Amino acid sequence: MPKHSKHRRSTTGGRRFLALGIALAATGTGAAAWAMPSAPTDPVVVDSLSITPAGPGADSPVTATAKLHATRQTAVQALTVAVRSASGAHYDFRGAVPATLTSSQLTFTPASRTFPAGTYTYFVAYESGNRWHNLNPVNSFTSGATSASPSASASPSASAPASSPSPTATATATATGTGKATASPSSTATATGSGTPSPTATATATPSPTVTATATPSPTVTATATPSPTATATASPSSTATATPTAGAAGGPLGIPGAWHSVFADEFNGSSLDAAKWNPNWFGCSTCTTQPVNSQEAAAYSPSQVSVSGGSLHLAAVQKPATVNGKTYPYTSGLINTNGKAQFTYGAFESRIYLPPSGSQVANWPAFWADGQNWPTDGELDVMEGLGGDACYHFHSDAGGPGGCAHGDFSGWHTYGAEWAPGSVTYYYDGVKVGQITTGVTSAPMYLILDNAVDSKYPAVAPADMQVDYVRVWQH
């Protein structure tokens, strides 16, 4: 497919050249992550929801199966089984798909995936009218739980999803915030009866898994046991459980090795765009509708198409004509950037993004990228760019624009990252290395850009809501 331009600056001019290629694997939802479960009047009803195996090992394949029907015929833009860690990170099953639901029961089984050690909640979610609906029931499971060995003689018997102290003492353990089957640094374990637990059974000690616990969809899990107070229970001080960092957590980027510290982050958990970090438009205009980044785009950009809600940034492309500088564009969309507010030289850049689908491909021309002040001399780093249905990466400079595209369908929720180092940029999609560029890599500072562009050369999908769960930048 021929190369074409993407980038244009108001003063220096220029364009970025991009090769089209192939694309990568789909996941589920994400804005569904932060909404409340849908009301009982929701037309979509979940008859059953389960995972196999029920208590998976860490990083072992897990399959979800949902059976559902609708009280009236309902066409959904995307259907998925959404998964949230205790910290709220998204681990949705791959394979969000459009569907028409009727009174006949549908069995939905998305592609399997793995989970790091921890406790998770999961539920069916669907998108309709560019709005995500979360459905009951909300179930939970623990992946790869570990436990401490008790000194009491009772035989341990595990019961998921959480753990509790030995049945030979009366104990209550409360883990706050983590939702994992371990005691958090702020929790303690106490005992009454003739026995006394070891003073080390606090914070890092993991109680013996000998009692049933109930996990709620919230990130707080409480485990309580009331056994016979006739024996002594002691948590082994040498046994501790360490939480596995979630994907893209503050400890470092997903799949990118090395020691990192955070230098920029926006989780989009508020109700409006953070003006201290972002401009809601191109060329820094906070109120006006501006022309596209590239002459081949079919949508102008307006702050009205930028919003923050439900734990996500929304960049909405709609079929609404806009006239800028005497030219009328058939669509209006959203764009944000950090120009004049934050820029970086080298580091790891990561964002978890929902790309609207067009069949089994990425719709329109969405992008997550960074740009220097003097294009192309200062460079342009395309972490992810939807081109002709594919998810692609490039680095543009005076030396050219090498890059490529990842294999598969990248519509839906995915994590896109890149490590920019002296002389190289390495790209990671969903934590997996998909490419590396070692020629023409510049060293000038760059600012961040996210835009939901509409490509004039391909059929447009509108309305189309590009959603962003977070944007994070780390450096060594």
PDB file of C-alpha atoms in Angstrom, residues 241-401:
ATOM      1  CA  ALA A 241       3.555 -13.064  49.585  1.00  0.00           C
ATOM      2  CA  THR A 242       4.530 -10.339  47.142  1.00  0.00           C
ATOM      3  CA  ALA A 243       1.982  -8.644  44.944  1.00  0.00           C
ATOM      4  CA  THR A 244       2.666  -8.990  41.251  1.00  0.00           C
ATOM      5  CA  PRO A 245       2.755  -5.556  39.544  1.00  0.00           C
ATOM      6  CA  THR A 246      -0.256  -5.025  37.329  1.00  0.00           C
ATOM      7  CA  ALA A 247       0.059  -4.235  33.652  1.00  0.00           C
ATOM      8  CA  GLY A 248       1.376  -0.746  33.174  1.00  0.00           C
ATOM      9  CA  ALA A 249       1.523  -0.129  36.936  1.00  0.00           C
ATOM     10  CA  ALA A 250       3.565   2.703  38.422  1.00  0.00           C
ATOM     11  CA  GLY A 251       6.426   0.266  39.018  1.00  0.00           C
ATOM     12  CA  GLY A 252       7.204   0.077  35.322  1.00  0.00           C
ATOM     13  CA  PRO A 253       5.826  -0.372  31.806  1.00  0.00           C
ATOM     14  CA  LEU A 254       4.232  -3.614  30.641  1.00  0.00           C
ATOM     15  CA  GLY A 255       6.785  -5.988  29.140  1.00  0.00           C
ATOM     16  CA  ILE A 256       9.620  -3.427  28.963  1.00  0.00           C
ATOM     17  CA  PRO A 257      12.571  -4.553  31.107  1.00  0.00           C
ATOM     18  CA  GLY A 258      14.697  -2.338  33.307  1.00  0.00           C
ATOM     19  CA  ALA A 259      14.445  -0.113  36.385  1.00  0.00           C
ATOM     20  CA  TRP A 260      12.067   2.812  35.857  1.00  0.00           C
ATOM     21  CA  HIS A 261      10.633   5.789  37.733  1.00  0.00           C
ATOM     22  CA  SER A 262       7.444   7.597  36.765  1.00  0.00           C
ATOM     23  CA  VAL A 263       7.797  11.084  35.267  1.00  0.00           C
ATOM     24  CA  PHE A 264       4.265  11.581  33.891  1.00  0.00           C
ATOM     25  CA  ALA A 265       0.900   9.876  34.349  1.00  0.00           C
ATOM     26  CA  ASP A 266      -2.786  10.537  33.814  1.00  0.00           C
ATOM     27  CA  GLU A 267      -5.335   7.906  34.820  1.00  0.00           C
ATOM     28  CA  PHE A 268      -8.330   9.985  33.574  1.00  0.00           C
ATOM     29  CA  ASN A 269     -10.271   9.294  36.754  1.00  0.00           C
ATOM     30  CA  GLY A 270     -11.797  12.778  37.027  1.00  0.00           C
ATOM     31  CA  SER A 271     -14.729  14.409  35.298  1.00  0.00           C
ATOM     32  CA  SER A 272     -12.806  16.702  32.927  1.00  0.00           C
ATOM     33  CA  LEU A 273      -9.493  16.896  31.080  1.00  0.00           C
ATOM     34  CA  ASP A 274      -6.569  17.963  33.283  1.00  0.00           C
ATOM     35  CA  ALA A 275      -5.642  21.361  31.824  1.00  0.00           C
ATOM     36  CA  ALA A 276      -2.303  21.302  33.641  1.00  0.00           C
ATOM     37  CA  LYS A 277      -1.247  18.319  31.503  1.00  0.00           C
ATOM     38  CA  TRP A 278      -3.173  18.539  28.229  1.00  0.00           C
ATOM     39  CA  ASN A 279      -4.382  20.871  25.502  1.00  0.00           C
ATOM     40  CA  PRO A 280      -7.818  19.752  24.201  1.00  0.00           C
ATOM     41  CA  ASN A 281      -7.017  20.505  20.586  1.00  0.00           C
ATOM     42  CA  TRP A 282      -4.394  21.014  17.914  1.00  0.00           C
ATOM     43  CA  PHE A 283      -2.190  24.157  17.924  1.00  0.00           C
ATOM     44  CA  GLY A 284      -3.039  24.744  21.603  1.00  0.00           C
ATOM     45  CA  CYS A 285      -6.482  26.227  20.914  1.00  0.00           C
ATOM     46  CA  SER A 286      -8.699  25.465  23.923  1.00  0.00           C
ATOM     47  CA  THR A 287     -12.015  26.707  22.480  1.00  0.00           C
ATOM     48  CA  CYS A 288     -11.972  26.698  18.687  1.00  0.00           C
ATOM     49  CA  THR A 289     -12.384  24.015  16.044  1.00  0.00           C
ATOM     50  CA  THR A 290      -9.124  23.510  14.181  1.00  0.00           C
ATOM     51  CA  GLN A 291      -8.022  21.917  10.944  1.00  0.00           C
ATOM     52  CA  PRO A 292      -6.754  18.307  10.883  1.00  0.00           C
ATOM     53  CA  VAL A 293      -3.178  17.280  11.512  1.00  0.00           C
ATOM     54  CA  ASN A 294      -2.917  16.054   7.928  1.00  0.00           C
ATOM     55  CA  SER A 295      -4.583  17.071   4.693  1.00  0.00           C
ATOM     56  CA  GLN A 296      -5.799  13.513   4.061  1.00  0.00           C
ATOM     57  CA  GLU A 297      -7.927  13.533   7.213  1.00  0.00           C
ATOM     58  CA  ALA A 298     -11.683  13.980   6.888  1.00  0.00           C
ATOM     59  CA  ALA A 299     -12.358  15.404  10.364  1.00  0.00           C
ATOM     60  CA  ALA A 300     -11.632  18.745  11.983  1.00  0.00           C
ATOM     61  CA  TYR A 301     -10.776  18.776  15.708  1.00  0.00           C
ATOM     62  CA  SER A 302     -12.948  20.359  18.375  1.00  0.00           C
ATOM     63  CA  PRO A 303     -12.690  20.474  22.197  1.00  0.00           C
ATOM     64  CA  SER A 304     -16.365  19.475  22.234  1.00  0.00           C
ATOM     65  CA  GLN A 305     -15.290  15.987  21.155  1.00  0.00           C
ATOM     66  CA  VAL A 306     -12.927  15.580  24.129  1.00  0.00           C
ATOM     67  CA  SER A 307     -14.323  14.390  27.458  1.00  0.00           C
ATOM     68  CA  VAL A 308     -13.363  12.430  30.569  1.00  0.00           C
ATOM     69  CA  SER A 309     -15.824  10.091  32.285  1.00  0.00           C
ATOM     70  CA  GLY A 310     -16.071   6.564  33.626  1.00  0.00           C
ATOM     71  CA  GLY A 311     -12.334   6.377  34.251  1.00  0.00           C
ATOM     72  CA  SER A 312     -11.420   7.023  30.612  1.00  0.00           C
ATOM     73  CA  LEU A 313     -10.601   9.769  28.170  1.00  0.00           C
ATOM     74  CA  HIS A 314     -13.041   9.873  25.249  1.00  0.00           C
ATOM     75  CA  LEU A 315     -12.090  11.177  21.791  1.00  0.00           C
ATOM     76  CA  ALA A 316     -15.318  10.966  19.812  1.00  0.00           C
ATOM     77  CA  ALA A 317     -15.496  11.108  16.021  1.00  0.00           C
ATOM     78  CA  VAL A 318     -18.971  12.102  14.792  1.00  0.00           C
ATOM     79  CA  GLN A 319     -20.510  12.830  11.418  1.00  0.00           C
ATOM     80  CA  LYS A 320     -20.824  16.562  12.028  1.00  0.00           C
ATOM     81  CA  PRO A 321     -19.531  18.941   9.320  1.00  0.00           C
ATOM     82  CA  ALA A 322     -17.059  21.626  10.415  1.00  0.00           C
ATOM     83  CA  THR A 323     -15.621  24.478   8.345  1.00  0.00           C
ATOM     84  CA  VAL A 324     -12.085  25.672   9.113  1.00  0.00           C
ATOM     85  CA  ASN A 325     -10.162  28.217   7.021  1.00  0.00           C
ATOM     86  CA  GLY A 326     -12.754  27.983   4.254  1.00  0.00           C
ATOM     87  CA  LYS A 327     -12.654  24.182   3.986  1.00  0.00           C
ATOM     88  CA  THR A 328     -15.525  21.991   5.199  1.00  0.00           C
ATOM     89  CA  TYR A 329     -14.768  18.610   6.727  1.00  0.00           C
ATOM     90  CA  PRO A 330     -17.592  16.029   6.931  1.00  0.00           C
ATOM     91  CA  TYR A 331     -16.568  14.846  10.406  1.00  0.00           C
ATOM     92  CA  THR A 332     -15.543  16.364  13.739  1.00  0.00           C
ATOM     93  CA  SER A 333     -13.314  14.524  16.212  1.00  0.00           C
ATOM     94  CA  GLY A 334     -11.122  14.886  19.295  1.00  0.00           C
ATOM     95  CA  LEU A 335      -7.390  15.343  19.919  1.00  0.00           C
ATOM     96  CA  ILE A 336      -5.252  16.141  22.976  1.00  0.00           C
ATOM     97  CA  ASN A 337      -1.544  16.932  23.367  1.00  0.00           C
ATOM     98  CA  THR A 338       0.993  18.021  26.001  1.00  0.00           C
ATOM     99  CA  ASN A 339       2.724  20.645  23.854  1.00  0.00           C
ATOM    100  CA  GLY A 340       4.003  23.434  26.125  1.00  0.00           C
ATOM    101  CA  LYS A 341       3.135  21.406  29.247  1.00  0.00           C
ATOM    102  CA  ALA A 342       5.224  18.235  29.168  1.00  0.00           C
ATOM    103  CA  GLN A 343       7.908  16.904  26.853  1.00  0.00           C
ATOM    104  CA  PHE A 344      10.448  14.122  27.160  1.00  0.00           C
ATOM    105  CA  THR A 345      13.762  12.912  25.773  1.00  0.00           C
ATOM    106  CA  TYR A 346      14.016   9.125  25.989  1.00  0.00           C
ATOM    107  CA  GLY A 347      11.988   6.876  28.270  1.00  0.00           C
ATOM    108  CA  ALA A 348       9.128   4.396  28.121  1.00  0.00           C
ATOM    109  CA  PHE A 349       5.749   5.599  26.832  1.00  0.00           C
ATOM    110  CA  GLU A 350       2.599   3.564  27.425  1.00  0.00           C
ATOM    111  CA  SER A 351      -1.157   3.901  27.006  1.00  0.00           C
ATOM    112  CA  ARG A 352      -4.074   1.497  27.285  1.00  0.00           C
ATOM    113  CA  ILE A 353      -6.482   2.370  24.488  1.00  0.00           C
ATOM    114  CA  TYR A 354      -9.823   1.182  23.139  1.00  0.00           C
ATOM    115  CA  LEU A 355      -9.775   1.416  19.333  1.00  0.00           C
ATOM    116  CA  PRO A 356     -13.265   1.308  17.759  1.00  0.00           C
ATOM    117  CA  PRO A 357     -13.648  -1.664  15.406  1.00  0.00           C
ATOM    118  CA  SER A 358     -14.505  -1.825  11.737  1.00  0.00           C
ATOM    119  CA  GLY A 359     -15.420  -5.476  11.322  1.00  0.00           C
ATOM    120  CA  SER A 360     -12.344  -7.291  12.575  1.00  0.00           C
ATOM    121  CA  GLN A 361      -9.998  -4.330  12.071  1.00  0.00           C
ATOM    122  CA  VAL A 362      -9.204  -0.950  13.595  1.00  0.00           C
ATOM    123  CA  ALA A 363     -11.590   1.765  12.412  1.00  0.00           C
ATOM    124  CA  ASN A 364     -10.514   5.152  11.049  1.00  0.00           C
ATOM    125  CA  TRP A 365      -7.042   6.620  11.797  1.00  0.00           C
ATOM    126  CA  PRO A 366      -6.469   6.737  15.583  1.00  0.00           C
ATOM    127  CA  ALA A 367      -2.975   7.366  16.950  1.00  0.00           C
ATOM    128  CA  PHE A 368      -0.825   7.599  20.081  1.00  0.00           C
ATOM    129  CA  TRP A 369       2.389   9.414  19.214  1.00  0.00           C
ATOM    130  CA  ALA A 370       5.051  11.946  20.224  1.00  0.00           C
ATOM    131  CA  ASP A 371       6.403  14.844  18.197  1.00  0.00           C
ATOM    132  CA  GLY A 372       9.284  17.319  18.324  1.00  0.00           C
ATOM    133  CA  GLN A 373       8.958  21.071  17.873  1.00  0.00           C
ATOM    134  CA  ASN A 374      10.716  21.183  14.493  1.00  0.00           C
ATOM    135  CA  TRP A 375       9.261  18.470  12.289  1.00  0.00           C
ATOM    136  CA  PRO A 376      10.783  16.268  10.903  1.00  0.00           C
ATOM    137  CA  THR A 377      14.249  17.270  12.115  1.00  0.00           C
ATOM    138  CA  ASP A 378      13.373  16.759  15.784  1.00  0.00           C
ATOM    139  CA  GLY A 379      11.622  13.493  15.001  1.00  0.00           C
ATOM    140  CA  GLU A 380       8.218  11.885  15.392  1.00  0.00           C
ATOM    141  CA  LEU A 381       7.648   8.683  17.373  1.00  0.00           C
ATOM    142  CA  ASP A 382       4.469   6.795  16.446  1.00  0.00           C
ATOM    143  CA  VAL A 383       3.770   4.330  19.266  1.00  0.00           C
ATOM    144  CA  MET A 384       0.512   3.176  17.669  1.00  0.00           C
ATOM    145  CA  GLU A 385      -1.221   4.348  14.531  1.00  0.00           C
ATOM    146  CA  GLY A 386      -4.277   2.714  12.992  1.00  0.00           C
ATOM    147  CA  LEU A 387      -3.553   2.495   9.272  1.00  0.00           C
ATOM    148  CA  GLY A 388      -5.923   0.745   6.891  1.00  0.00           C
ATOM    149  CA  GLY A 389      -7.267  -1.396   9.750  1.00  0.00           C
ATOM    150  CA  ASP A 390      -3.850  -2.292  11.183  1.00  0.00           C
ATOM    151  CA  ALA A 391      -1.932  -1.155  14.283  1.00  0.00           C
ATOM    152  CA  CYS A 392       1.422   0.250  13.171  1.00  0.00           C
ATOM    153  CA  TYR A 393       4.568   1.921  14.530  1.00  0.00           C
ATOM    154  CA  HIS A 394       7.125   4.258  12.926  1.00  0.00           C
ATOM    155  CA  PHE A 395       9.859   6.784  13.665  1.00  0.00           C
ATOM    156  CA  HIS A 396      10.060   9.792  11.333  1.00  0.00           C
ATOM    157  CA  SER A 397      13.000  12.144  10.921  1.00  0.00           C
ATOM    158  CA  ASP A 398      15.100  13.709   8.178  1.00  0.00           C
ATOM    159  CA  ALA A 399      16.505  10.214   7.629  1.00  0.00           C
ATOM    160  CA  GLY A 400      13.104   8.751   6.697  1.00  0.00           C
ATOM    161  CA  GLY A 401      10.244   6.908   8.372  1.00  0.00           C
TER     162      GLY A 401
END
